[in-house]
């Protein structure tokens, strides 16, 4: 007697429950397609455009950030070192090599949610292409850690995972066809503080 | 048994449809997308310089070396002109529509002269301007926008602390004003 209502209820439960669950799972699992990955670094050249895929647009609207336009630059984010281990705020790292061609670049550290770290005053929390010391061949070596070091140093001492953000300003990288051939700096783990 | 199977299949098809609807509709309902935050900043046609620290507006300069200012505009009643000049090593500008899709972007390399001089117009206004170009707009970059509403972001790069004041004044003196064109 209650067979039909029960079947209708089952259908609706699967439709709404399954639809909502799969949508939220998809949004958690992926931050959108169209990412380019170079070693540890990844970027979304089309994120701010109308061509971004629906998942990327949903994330974009949730983050509510003002993104860089195509002529402005491209943002690369790294969440793991070259061995694939997640970047930890309790470890020290060395970023070395060179960046893709750009008129200006900056390197900064964020927490796992992409927010700036709570740094004590007067410690360097970011570097840029003007303030970074270079080797003779134009490459650089940047140390990140809790203890100050000579040369290029960025303060890094935070509980939890961190991310490194490399912002390239006015770069042909976004339009580059052969993305794979671009040089990105390498992220090497130096050591971790004992927990 | 067969009707139960049918109910599950219909349920799965419904789930797929609802999945798609949620993903597509989400950008309109987050309540914290960039356009909503820009609208909360305040009035139209003026630049708001963003703070360097995270704050209640939700908008801030993520990069301490790159300062930015935002202006919301509506060109349905007349073009909007963006002017800025100053001694900054690099500046960039980009415009977005209400869904935060990029509509235009440029940087100081591609500019005529040294400062920012851009005018956003609708297709109709563009036709009017083509007939009689006002002297003031002769050197401006004319950008035709499909949607009348949107926001424009101006960024100034300050690589060293000593360049911060110049970047700040570049953004503080930036103009984002509505102009009228004579219907000649």
PDB file of N, CA, C and O in Angstrom, chain A residues 3 7 11 14-16 19 22-23 26-27 48-50 54-55 60-72 103-104 106 108 115-116 126 128 130 167 170, chain B residues 3-4 7 10-11 15 18-19 23 26-27 30 32-34 37 60 62-65 70 90 92 94 96 99-102 105-109 153 155 157 159 163:
ATOM      1  N   UNK A   3       3.878   1.291  -1.036  1.00  0.00           N
ATOM      2  CA  UNK A   3       4.982   0.978  -1.920  1.00  0.00           C
ATOM      3  C   UNK A   3       5.400   2.160  -2.778  1.00  0.00           C
ATOM      4  O   UNK A   3       6.578   2.539  -2.811  1.00  0.00           O
ATOM      5  N   UNK A   7       8.862   4.326  -2.774  1.00  0.00           N
ATOM      6  CA  UNK A   7       9.781   4.383  -3.920  1.00  0.00           C
ATOM      7  C   UNK A   7      10.086   5.824  -4.310  1.00  0.00           C
ATOM      8  O   UNK A   7      11.228   6.173  -4.630  1.00  0.00           O
ATOM      9  N   UNK A  11      13.735   7.586  -4.393  1.00  0.00           N
ATOM     10  CA  UNK A  11      14.268   8.305  -5.550  1.00  0.00           C
ATOM     11  C   UNK A  11      14.749   9.694  -5.149  1.00  0.00           C
ATOM     12  O   UNK A  11      15.860  10.116  -5.477  1.00  0.00           O
ATOM     13  N   UNK A  14      17.900   9.627  -2.957  1.00  0.00           N
ATOM     14  CA  UNK A  14      19.114   9.378  -3.738  1.00  0.00           C
ATOM     15  C   UNK A  14      19.489  10.616  -4.545  1.00  0.00           C
ATOM     16  O   UNK A  14      20.653  11.028  -4.581  1.00  0.00           O
ATOM     17  N   UNK A  15      18.474  11.245  -5.156  1.00  0.00           N
ATOM     18  CA  UNK A  15      18.750  12.398  -6.018  1.00  0.00           C
ATOM     19  C   UNK A  15      19.363  13.538  -5.215  1.00  0.00           C
ATOM     20  O   UNK A  15      20.439  14.028  -5.529  1.00  0.00           O
ATOM     21  N   UNK A  16      18.686  13.956  -4.136  1.00  0.00           N
ATOM     22  CA  UNK A  16      19.168  15.122  -3.385  1.00  0.00           C
ATOM     23  C   UNK A  16      20.402  14.774  -2.559  1.00  0.00           C
ATOM     24  O   UNK A  16      21.392  15.503  -2.558  1.00  0.00           O
ATOM     25  N   UNK A  19      23.320  13.963  -5.019  1.00  0.00           N
ATOM     26  CA  UNK A  19      23.750  15.158  -5.752  1.00  0.00           C
ATOM     27  C   UNK A  19      24.532  16.089  -4.859  1.00  0.00           C
ATOM     28  O   UNK A  19      25.626  16.552  -5.219  1.00  0.00           O
ATOM     29  N   UNK A  22      27.917  14.380  -3.786  1.00  0.00           N
ATOM     30  CA  UNK A  22      28.932  14.281  -4.836  1.00  0.00           C
ATOM     31  C   UNK A  22      29.467  15.667  -5.191  1.00  0.00           C
ATOM     32  O   UNK A  22      30.651  15.823  -5.479  1.00  0.00           O
ATOM     33  N   UNK A  23      28.589  16.705  -5.132  1.00  0.00           N
ATOM     34  CA  UNK A  23      29.068  18.053  -5.456  1.00  0.00           C
ATOM     35  C   UNK A  23      30.079  18.520  -4.414  1.00  0.00           C
ATOM     36  O   UNK A  23      31.146  19.037  -4.759  1.00  0.00           O
ATOM     37  N   UNK A  26      33.324  16.542  -4.817  1.00  0.00           N
ATOM     38  CA  UNK A  26      34.089  16.990  -5.987  1.00  0.00           C
ATOM     39  C   UNK A  26      34.817  18.290  -5.674  1.00  0.00           C
ATOM     40  O   UNK A  26      35.979  18.481  -6.057  1.00  0.00           O
ATOM     41  N   UNK A  27      34.135  19.211  -4.988  1.00  0.00           N
ATOM     42  CA  UNK A  27      34.748  20.508  -4.705  1.00  0.00           C
ATOM     43  C   UNK A  27      35.894  20.362  -3.717  1.00  0.00           C
ATOM     44  O   UNK A  27      36.856  21.115  -3.746  1.00  0.00           O
ATOM     45  N   UNK A  48      41.064  33.179 -13.891  1.00  0.00           N
ATOM     46  CA  UNK A  48      40.327  34.441 -13.792  1.00  0.00           C
ATOM     47  C   UNK A  48      39.500  34.735 -15.035  1.00  0.00           C
ATOM     48  O   UNK A  48      38.866  35.761 -15.118  1.00  0.00           O
ATOM     49  N   UNK A  49      39.510  33.801 -16.014  1.00  0.00           N
ATOM     50  CA  UNK A  49      38.830  34.088 -17.266  1.00  0.00           C
ATOM     51  C   UNK A  49      37.472  33.399 -17.314  1.00  0.00           C
ATOM     52  O   UNK A  49      37.130  32.589 -16.456  1.00  0.00           O
ATOM     53  N   UNK A  50      36.733  33.730 -18.347  1.00  0.00           N
ATOM     54  CA  UNK A  50      35.418  33.139 -18.526  1.00  0.00           C
ATOM     55  C   UNK A  50      35.557  31.668 -18.951  1.00  0.00           C
ATOM     56  O   UNK A  50      34.620  30.882 -18.845  1.00  0.00           O
ATOM     57  N   UNK A  54      33.679  24.935 -14.512  1.00  0.00           N
ATOM     58  CA  UNK A  54      32.725  25.212 -13.434  1.00  0.00           C
ATOM     59  C   UNK A  54      33.280  24.955 -12.030  1.00  0.00           C
ATOM     60  O   UNK A  54      32.958  25.717 -11.105  1.00  0.00           O
ATOM     61  N   UNK A  55      34.123  23.946 -11.875  1.00  0.00           N
ATOM     62  CA  UNK A  55      34.680  23.668 -10.543  1.00  0.00           C
ATOM     63  C   UNK A  55      35.620  24.792 -10.128  1.00  0.00           C
ATOM     64  O   UNK A  55      35.586  25.265  -8.999  1.00  0.00           O
ATOM     65  N   UNK A  60      36.723  29.790  -7.165  1.00  0.00           N
ATOM     66  CA  UNK A  60      37.065  31.202  -7.287  1.00  0.00           C
ATOM     67  C   UNK A  60      36.066  32.053  -6.516  1.00  0.00           C
ATOM     68  O   UNK A  60      36.435  32.965  -5.790  1.00  0.00           O
ATOM     69  N   UNK A  61      34.766  31.718  -6.663  1.00  0.00           N
ATOM     70  CA  UNK A  61      33.741  32.494  -5.972  1.00  0.00           C
ATOM     71  C   UNK A  61      33.811  32.274  -4.470  1.00  0.00           C
ATOM     72  O   UNK A  61      33.492  33.164  -3.688  1.00  0.00           O
ATOM     73  N   UNK A  62      34.229  31.070  -4.041  1.00  0.00           N
ATOM     74  CA  UNK A  62      34.331  30.806  -2.616  1.00  0.00           C
ATOM     75  C   UNK A  62      35.532  31.489  -1.985  1.00  0.00           C
ATOM     76  O   UNK A  62      35.478  31.910  -0.842  1.00  0.00           O
ATOM     77  N   UNK A  63      36.626  31.607  -2.754  1.00  0.00           N
ATOM     78  CA  UNK A  63      37.824  32.251  -2.217  1.00  0.00           C
ATOM     79  C   UNK A  63      37.660  33.768  -2.170  1.00  0.00           C
ATOM     80  O   UNK A  63      38.178  34.426  -1.271  1.00  0.00           O
ATOM     81  N   UNK A  64      36.956  34.315  -3.157  1.00  0.00           N
ATOM     82  CA  UNK A  64      36.704  35.750  -3.166  1.00  0.00           C
ATOM     83  C   UNK A  64      37.952  36.596  -3.278  1.00  0.00           C
ATOM     84  O   UNK A  64      38.043  37.657  -2.684  1.00  0.00           O
ATOM     85  N   UNK A  65      38.927  36.120  -4.037  1.00  0.00           N
ATOM     86  CA  UNK A  65      40.151  36.893  -4.192  1.00  0.00           C
ATOM     87  C   UNK A  65      40.122  37.652  -5.496  1.00  0.00           C
ATOM     88  O   UNK A  65      39.465  37.237  -6.443  1.00  0.00           O
ATOM     89  N   UNK A  66      40.857  38.744  -5.528  1.00  0.00           N
ATOM     90  CA  UNK A  66      41.031  39.460  -6.785  1.00  0.00           C
ATOM     91  C   UNK A  66      42.255  38.875  -7.458  1.00  0.00           C
ATOM     92  O   UNK A  66      43.364  39.006  -6.972  1.00  0.00           O
ATOM     93  N   UNK A  67      42.019  38.200  -8.573  1.00  0.00           N
ATOM     94  CA  UNK A  67      43.104  37.464  -9.215  1.00  0.00           C
ATOM     95  C   UNK A  67      43.875  38.356 -10.170  1.00  0.00           C
ATOM     96  O   UNK A  67      43.417  39.436 -10.522  1.00  0.00           O
ATOM     97  N   UNK A  68      45.032  37.870 -10.559  1.00  0.00           N
ATOM     98  CA  UNK A  68      45.848  38.614 -11.516  1.00  0.00           C
ATOM     99  C   UNK A  68      45.321  38.381 -12.925  1.00  0.00           C
ATOM    100  O   UNK A  68      45.041  37.249 -13.306  1.00  0.00           O
ATOM    101  N   UNK A  69      45.208  39.454 -13.692  1.00  0.00           N
ATOM    102  CA  UNK A  69      44.791  39.337 -15.083  1.00  0.00           C
ATOM    103  C   UNK A  69      45.912  38.768 -15.928  1.00  0.00           C
ATOM    104  O   UNK A  69      47.050  38.643 -15.481  1.00  0.00           O
ATOM    105  N   UNK A  70      45.566  38.436 -17.170  1.00  0.00           N
ATOM    106  CA  UNK A  70      46.544  37.775 -18.027  1.00  0.00           C
ATOM    107  C   UNK A  70      47.777  38.640 -18.283  1.00  0.00           C
ATOM    108  O   UNK A  70      48.896  38.140 -18.290  1.00  0.00           O
ATOM    109  N   UNK A  71      47.574  39.933 -18.485  1.00  0.00           N
ATOM    110  CA  UNK A  71      48.717  40.812 -18.740  1.00  0.00           C
ATOM    111  C   UNK A  71      49.428  41.187 -17.449  1.00  0.00           C
ATOM    112  O   UNK A  71      50.475  41.809 -17.491  1.00  0.00           O
ATOM    113  N   UNK A  72      48.833  40.851 -16.321  1.00  0.00           N
ATOM    114  CA  UNK A  72      49.447  41.227 -15.049  1.00  0.00           C
ATOM    115  C   UNK A  72      50.468  40.200 -14.590  1.00  0.00           C
ATOM    116  O   UNK A  72      51.576  40.549 -14.200  1.00  0.00           O
ATOM    117  N   UNK A 103      59.231  40.145 -15.618  1.00  0.00           N
ATOM    118  CA  UNK A 103      59.881  41.411 -15.302  1.00  0.00           C
ATOM    119  C   UNK A 103      60.117  41.554 -13.809  1.00  0.00           C
ATOM    120  O   UNK A 103      60.959  42.315 -13.377  1.00  0.00           O
ATOM    121  N   UNK A 104      59.313  40.836 -13.043  1.00  0.00           N
ATOM    122  CA  UNK A 104      59.396  40.977 -11.590  1.00  0.00           C
ATOM    123  C   UNK A 104      58.791  39.729 -10.978  1.00  0.00           C
ATOM    124  O   UNK A 104      57.840  39.181 -11.526  1.00  0.00           O
ATOM    125  N   UNK A 106      57.941  37.699  -6.977  1.00  0.00           N
ATOM    126  CA  UNK A 106      58.012  37.703  -5.520  1.00  0.00           C
ATOM    127  C   UNK A 106      57.821  36.275  -5.025  1.00  0.00           C
ATOM    128  O   UNK A 106      57.178  35.456  -5.676  1.00  0.00           O
ATOM    129  N   UNK A 108      56.701  34.261  -1.419  1.00  0.00           N
ATOM    130  CA  UNK A 108      56.225  34.423  -0.048  1.00  0.00           C
ATOM    131  C   UNK A 108      55.703  33.100   0.473  1.00  0.00           C
ATOM    132  O   UNK A 108      55.555  32.136  -0.293  1.00  0.00           O
ATOM    133  N   UNK A 115      46.616  31.872   3.780  1.00  0.00           N
ATOM    134  CA  UNK A 115      46.702  33.154   4.488  1.00  0.00           C
ATOM    135  C   UNK A 115      48.156  33.399   4.892  1.00  0.00           C
ATOM    136  O   UNK A 115      48.918  32.453   5.098  1.00  0.00           O
ATOM    137  N   UNK A 116      48.552  34.677   5.052  1.00  0.00           N
ATOM    138  CA  UNK A 116      49.923  34.941   5.485  1.00  0.00           C
ATOM    139  C   UNK A 116      50.185  34.401   6.890  1.00  0.00           C
ATOM    140  O   UNK A 116      49.265  34.308   7.710  1.00  0.00           O
ATOM    141  N   UNK A 126      59.075  37.722   2.854  1.00  0.00           N
ATOM    142  CA  UNK A 126      59.011  37.519   1.409  1.00  0.00           C
ATOM    143  C   UNK A 126      60.237  38.149   0.775  1.00  0.00           C
ATOM    144  O   UNK A 126      60.907  38.981   1.362  1.00  0.00           O
ATOM    145  N   UNK A 128      61.797  39.418  -3.302  1.00  0.00           N
ATOM    146  CA  UNK A 128      61.416  39.629  -4.689  1.00  0.00           C
ATOM    147  C   UNK A 128      62.659  39.709  -5.559  1.00  0.00           C
ATOM    148  O   UNK A 128      63.784  39.640  -5.062  1.00  0.00           O
ATOM    149  N   UNK A 130      64.128  41.999  -7.004  1.00  0.00           N
ATOM    150  CA  UNK A 130      65.068  43.094  -6.801  1.00  0.00           C
ATOM    151  C   UNK A 130      65.939  42.860  -5.573  1.00  0.00           C
ATOM    152  O   UNK A 130      67.082  43.285  -5.530  1.00  0.00           O
ATOM    153  N   UNK A 167      54.966  34.577  -7.375  1.00  0.00           N
ATOM    154  CA  UNK A 167      54.154  35.416  -8.247  1.00  0.00           C
ATOM    155  C   UNK A 167      55.039  36.010  -9.334  1.00  0.00           C
ATOM    156  O   UNK A 167      56.007  36.695  -9.026  1.00  0.00           O
ATOM    157  N   UNK A 170      54.079  40.315 -15.159  1.00  0.00           N
ATOM    158  CA  UNK A 170      54.334  40.572 -16.575  1.00  0.00           C
ATOM    159  C   UNK A 170      55.215  39.484 -17.177  1.00  0.00           C
ATOM    160  O   UNK A 170      56.391  39.690 -17.466  1.00  0.00           O
TER     161      UNK A 170
ATOM    162  N   UNK B   3      10.597  -2.282  -9.800  1.00  0.00           N
ATOM    163  CA  UNK B   3      10.279  -0.874  -9.573  1.00  0.00           C
ATOM    164  C   UNK B   3      11.265  -0.241  -8.596  1.00  0.00           C
ATOM    165  O   UNK B   3      11.586   0.944  -8.700  1.00  0.00           O
ATOM    166  N   UNK B   4      11.786  -1.024  -7.666  1.00  0.00           N
ATOM    167  CA  UNK B   4      12.791  -0.485  -6.755  1.00  0.00           C
ATOM    168  C   UNK B   4      14.053  -0.132  -7.533  1.00  0.00           C
ATOM    169  O   UNK B   4      14.659   0.933  -7.328  1.00  0.00           O
ATOM    170  N   UNK B   7      13.471   3.007  -9.351  1.00  0.00           N
ATOM    171  CA  UNK B   7      13.529   4.161  -8.459  1.00  0.00           C
ATOM    172  C   UNK B   7      14.980   4.573  -8.209  1.00  0.00           C
ATOM    173  O   UNK B   7      15.317   5.763  -8.204  1.00  0.00           O
ATOM    174  N   UNK B  10      16.388   6.254 -11.457  1.00  0.00           N
ATOM    175  CA  UNK B  10      15.879   7.623 -11.584  1.00  0.00           C
ATOM    176  C   UNK B  10      16.544   8.525 -10.531  1.00  0.00           C
ATOM    177  O   UNK B  10      16.909   9.656 -10.803  1.00  0.00           O
ATOM    178  N   UNK B  11      16.708   7.973  -9.322  1.00  0.00           N
ATOM    179  CA  UNK B  11      17.373   8.733  -8.272  1.00  0.00           C
ATOM    180  C   UNK B  11      18.780   9.123  -8.669  1.00  0.00           C
ATOM    181  O   UNK B  11      19.195  10.260  -8.451  1.00  0.00           O
ATOM    182  N   UNK B  15      20.368  12.710  -9.134  1.00  0.00           N
ATOM    183  CA  UNK B  15      21.564  13.128  -8.407  1.00  0.00           C
ATOM    184  C   UNK B  15      22.550  13.806  -9.349  1.00  0.00           C
ATOM    185  O   UNK B  15      23.149  14.824  -9.006  1.00  0.00           O
ATOM    186  N   UNK B  18      21.259  17.293 -10.080  1.00  0.00           N
ATOM    187  CA  UNK B  18      21.416  18.188  -8.924  1.00  0.00           C
ATOM    188  C   UNK B  18      22.888  18.537  -8.709  1.00  0.00           C
ATOM    189  O   UNK B  18      23.236  19.672  -8.408  1.00  0.00           O
ATOM    190  N   UNK B  19      23.777  17.562  -8.938  1.00  0.00           N
ATOM    191  CA  UNK B  19      25.213  17.816  -8.870  1.00  0.00           C
ATOM    192  C   UNK B  19      25.610  18.966  -9.796  1.00  0.00           C
ATOM    193  O   UNK B  19      26.257  19.930  -9.396  1.00  0.00           O
ATOM    194  N   UNK B  23      26.938  22.808  -8.763  1.00  0.00           N
ATOM    195  CA  UNK B  23      28.243  23.333  -9.179  1.00  0.00           C
ATOM    196  C   UNK B  23      28.080  24.624  -9.979  1.00  0.00           C
ATOM    197  O   UNK B  23      28.810  25.592  -9.784  1.00  0.00           O
ATOM    198  N   UNK B  26      26.636  27.540  -7.622  1.00  0.00           N
ATOM    199  CA  UNK B  26      27.407  27.916  -6.442  1.00  0.00           C
ATOM    200  C   UNK B  26      28.043  29.304  -6.517  1.00  0.00           C
ATOM    201  O   UNK B  26      27.954  30.061  -5.548  1.00  0.00           O
ATOM    202  N   UNK B  27      28.678  29.681  -7.642  1.00  0.00           N
ATOM    203  CA  UNK B  27      29.316  31.000  -7.681  1.00  0.00           C
ATOM    204  C   UNK B  27      28.368  32.149  -7.338  1.00  0.00           C
ATOM    205  O   UNK B  27      28.792  33.171  -6.845  1.00  0.00           O
ATOM    206  N   UNK B  30      27.768  32.029  -2.975  1.00  0.00           N
ATOM    207  CA  UNK B  30      28.744  31.936  -1.898  1.00  0.00           C
ATOM    208  C   UNK B  30      28.663  33.131  -0.963  1.00  0.00           C
ATOM    209  O   UNK B  30      28.969  33.015   0.213  1.00  0.00           O
ATOM    210  N   UNK B  32      30.600  35.495  -0.723  1.00  0.00           N
ATOM    211  CA  UNK B  32      31.910  36.087  -0.433  1.00  0.00           C
ATOM    212  C   UNK B  32      32.772  36.109  -1.675  1.00  0.00           C
ATOM    213  O   UNK B  32      33.991  36.062  -1.585  1.00  0.00           O
ATOM    214  N   UNK B  33      32.141  36.136  -2.840  1.00  0.00           N
ATOM    215  CA  UNK B  33      32.926  36.227  -4.055  1.00  0.00           C
ATOM    216  C   UNK B  33      33.476  37.648  -4.190  1.00  0.00           C
ATOM    217  O   UNK B  33      33.073  38.565  -3.483  1.00  0.00           O
ATOM    218  N   UNK B  34      34.415  37.803  -5.119  1.00  0.00           N
ATOM    219  CA  UNK B  34      35.137  39.067  -5.228  1.00  0.00           C
ATOM    220  C   UNK B  34      34.191  40.243  -5.500  1.00  0.00           C
ATOM    221  O   UNK B  34      34.339  41.312  -4.915  1.00  0.00           O
ATOM    222  N   UNK B  37      32.425  41.367  -2.366  1.00  0.00           N
ATOM    223  CA  UNK B  37      33.356  42.048  -1.470  1.00  0.00           C
ATOM    224  C   UNK B  37      33.704  43.441  -1.980  1.00  0.00           C
ATOM    225  O   UNK B  37      33.814  44.376  -1.205  1.00  0.00           O
ATOM    226  N   UNK B  60      42.564  42.091   0.586  1.00  0.00           N
ATOM    227  CA  UNK B  60      43.817  42.683   1.052  1.00  0.00           C
ATOM    228  C   UNK B  60      44.913  42.349   0.062  1.00  0.00           C
ATOM    229  O   UNK B  60      44.732  41.508  -0.821  1.00  0.00           O
ATOM    230  N   UNK B  62      47.719  40.426  -0.932  1.00  0.00           N
ATOM    231  CA  UNK B  62      48.328  39.177  -0.493  1.00  0.00           C
ATOM    232  C   UNK B  62      49.840  39.280  -0.536  1.00  0.00           C
ATOM    233  O   UNK B  62      50.533  38.653   0.242  1.00  0.00           O
ATOM    234  N   UNK B  63      50.313  40.051  -1.480  1.00  0.00           N
ATOM    235  CA  UNK B  63      51.747  40.182  -1.643  1.00  0.00           C
ATOM    236  C   UNK B  63      52.180  41.529  -1.092  1.00  0.00           C
ATOM    237  O   UNK B  63      51.713  42.563  -1.551  1.00  0.00           O
ATOM    238  N   UNK B  64      53.085  41.548  -0.106  1.00  0.00           N
ATOM    239  CA  UNK B  64      53.465  42.842   0.463  1.00  0.00           C
ATOM    240  C   UNK B  64      54.171  43.759  -0.534  1.00  0.00           C
ATOM    241  O   UNK B  64      54.220  44.968  -0.320  1.00  0.00           O
ATOM    242  N   UNK B  65      54.691  43.183  -1.616  1.00  0.00           N
ATOM    243  CA  UNK B  65      55.410  44.015  -2.580  1.00  0.00           C
ATOM    244  C   UNK B  65      54.499  44.551  -3.676  1.00  0.00           C
ATOM    245  O   UNK B  65      54.936  45.330  -4.510  1.00  0.00           O
ATOM    246  N   UNK B  70      41.007  49.140  -5.767  1.00  0.00           N
ATOM    247  CA  UNK B  70      39.867  48.636  -6.533  1.00  0.00           C
ATOM    248  C   UNK B  70      38.847  49.745  -6.723  1.00  0.00           C
ATOM    249  O   UNK B  70      38.581  50.516  -5.794  1.00  0.00           O
ATOM    250  N   UNK B  90      56.715  49.308 -11.858  1.00  0.00           N
ATOM    251  CA  UNK B  90      55.794  48.529 -12.694  1.00  0.00           C
ATOM    252  C   UNK B  90      54.382  48.785 -12.187  1.00  0.00           C
ATOM    253  O   UNK B  90      54.150  48.784 -10.983  1.00  0.00           O
ATOM    254  N   UNK B  92      50.218  47.493 -13.111  1.00  0.00           N
ATOM    255  CA  UNK B  92      49.349  46.679 -13.949  1.00  0.00           C
ATOM    256  C   UNK B  92      47.905  47.038 -13.623  1.00  0.00           C
ATOM    257  O   UNK B  92      47.616  47.556 -12.546  1.00  0.00           O
ATOM    258  N   UNK B  94      43.718  45.556 -14.363  1.00  0.00           N
ATOM    259  CA  UNK B  94      42.826  44.633 -15.043  1.00  0.00           C
ATOM    260  C   UNK B  94      41.393  44.902 -14.617  1.00  0.00           C
ATOM    261  O   UNK B  94      41.143  45.385 -13.516  1.00  0.00           O
ATOM    262  N   UNK B  96      37.291  43.441 -14.422  1.00  0.00           N
ATOM    263  CA  UNK B  96      36.513  42.218 -14.283  1.00  0.00           C
ATOM    264  C   UNK B  96      35.036  42.568 -14.360  1.00  0.00           C
ATOM    265  O   UNK B  96      34.632  43.671 -14.009  1.00  0.00           O
ATOM    266  N   UNK B  99      30.788  38.648 -12.591  1.00  0.00           N
ATOM    267  CA  UNK B  99      31.110  37.275 -12.214  1.00  0.00           C
ATOM    268  C   UNK B  99      32.608  37.088 -12.040  1.00  0.00           C
ATOM    269  O   UNK B  99      33.095  35.962 -12.028  1.00  0.00           O
ATOM    270  N   UNK B 100      33.351  38.211 -11.960  1.00  0.00           N
ATOM    271  CA  UNK B 100      34.801  38.187 -11.751  1.00  0.00           C
ATOM    272  C   UNK B 100      35.552  37.522 -12.886  1.00  0.00           C
ATOM    273  O   UNK B 100      36.615  36.962 -12.688  1.00  0.00           O
ATOM    274  N   UNK B 101      34.979  37.565 -14.091  1.00  0.00           N
ATOM    275  CA  UNK B 101      35.732  37.129 -15.263  1.00  0.00           C
ATOM    276  C   UNK B 101      36.526  38.305 -15.792  1.00  0.00           C
ATOM    277  O   UNK B 101      36.008  39.423 -15.871  1.00  0.00           O
ATOM    278  N   UNK B 102      37.763  38.038 -16.159  1.00  0.00           N
ATOM    279  CA  UNK B 102      38.612  39.115 -16.653  1.00  0.00           C
ATOM    280  C   UNK B 102      38.066  39.641 -17.968  1.00  0.00           C
ATOM    281  O   UNK B 102      37.757  38.878 -18.874  1.00  0.00           O
ATOM    282  N   UNK B 105      43.033  43.464 -19.428  1.00  0.00           N
ATOM    283  CA  UNK B 105      44.177  43.681 -18.557  1.00  0.00           C
ATOM    284  C   UNK B 105      45.324  44.244 -19.368  1.00  0.00           C
ATOM    285  O   UNK B 105      45.441  43.982 -20.560  1.00  0.00           O
ATOM    286  N   UNK B 106      46.127  45.056 -18.723  1.00  0.00           N
ATOM    287  CA  UNK B 106      47.307  45.593 -19.389  1.00  0.00           C
ATOM    288  C   UNK B 106      48.336  45.950 -18.326  1.00  0.00           C
ATOM    289  O   UNK B 106      48.052  45.925 -17.129  1.00  0.00           O
ATOM    290  N   UNK B 107      49.538  46.266 -18.778  1.00  0.00           N
ATOM    291  CA  UNK B 107      50.560  46.727 -17.847  1.00  0.00           C
ATOM    292  C   UNK B 107      51.307  47.898 -18.459  1.00  0.00           C
ATOM    293  O   UNK B 107      51.018  48.310 -19.585  1.00  0.00           O
ATOM    294  N   UNK B 108      52.238  48.460 -17.694  1.00  0.00           N
ATOM    295  CA  UNK B 108      52.867  49.708 -18.134  1.00  0.00           C
ATOM    296  C   UNK B 108      53.660  49.548 -19.424  1.00  0.00           C
ATOM    297  O   UNK B 108      53.865  50.527 -20.134  1.00  0.00           O
ATOM    298  N   UNK B 109      54.099  48.323 -19.736  1.00  0.00           N
ATOM    299  CA  UNK B 109      54.837  48.120 -20.986  1.00  0.00           C
ATOM    300  C   UNK B 109      53.968  48.378 -22.207  1.00  0.00           C
ATOM    301  O   UNK B 109      54.429  48.872 -23.218  1.00  0.00           O
ATOM    302  N   UNK B 153      40.951  46.880 -11.163  1.00  0.00           N
ATOM    303  CA  UNK B 153      41.975  46.755 -10.125  1.00  0.00           C
ATOM    304  C   UNK B 153      43.277  47.332 -10.656  1.00  0.00           C
ATOM    305  O   UNK B 153      43.722  46.973 -11.736  1.00  0.00           O
ATOM    306  N   UNK B 155      47.280  47.942  -9.786  1.00  0.00           N
ATOM    307  CA  UNK B 155      48.334  47.441  -8.896  1.00  0.00           C
ATOM    308  C   UNK B 155      49.624  48.180  -9.152  1.00  0.00           C
ATOM    309  O   UNK B 155      49.967  48.451 -10.306  1.00  0.00           O
ATOM    310  N   UNK B 157      53.779  48.050  -8.111  1.00  0.00           N
ATOM    311  CA  UNK B 157      54.823  47.202  -7.536  1.00  0.00           C
ATOM    312  C   UNK B 157      55.809  48.068  -6.758  1.00  0.00           C
ATOM    313  O   UNK B 157      56.258  49.103  -7.244  1.00  0.00           O
ATOM    314  N   UNK B 159      59.170  47.077  -4.923  1.00  0.00           N
ATOM    315  CA  UNK B 159      60.107  46.015  -4.541  1.00  0.00           C
ATOM    316  C   UNK B 159      60.812  46.274  -3.215  1.00  0.00           C
ATOM    317  O   UNK B 159      61.123  45.340  -2.496  1.00  0.00           O
ATOM    318  N   UNK B 163      60.209  52.281  -1.762  1.00  0.00           N
ATOM    319  CA  UNK B 163      59.319  52.561  -2.886  1.00  0.00           C
ATOM    320  C   UNK B 163      57.840  52.468  -2.496  1.00  0.00           C
ATOM    321  O   UNK B 163      56.972  52.748  -3.304  1.00  0.00           O
TER     322      UNK B 163
END
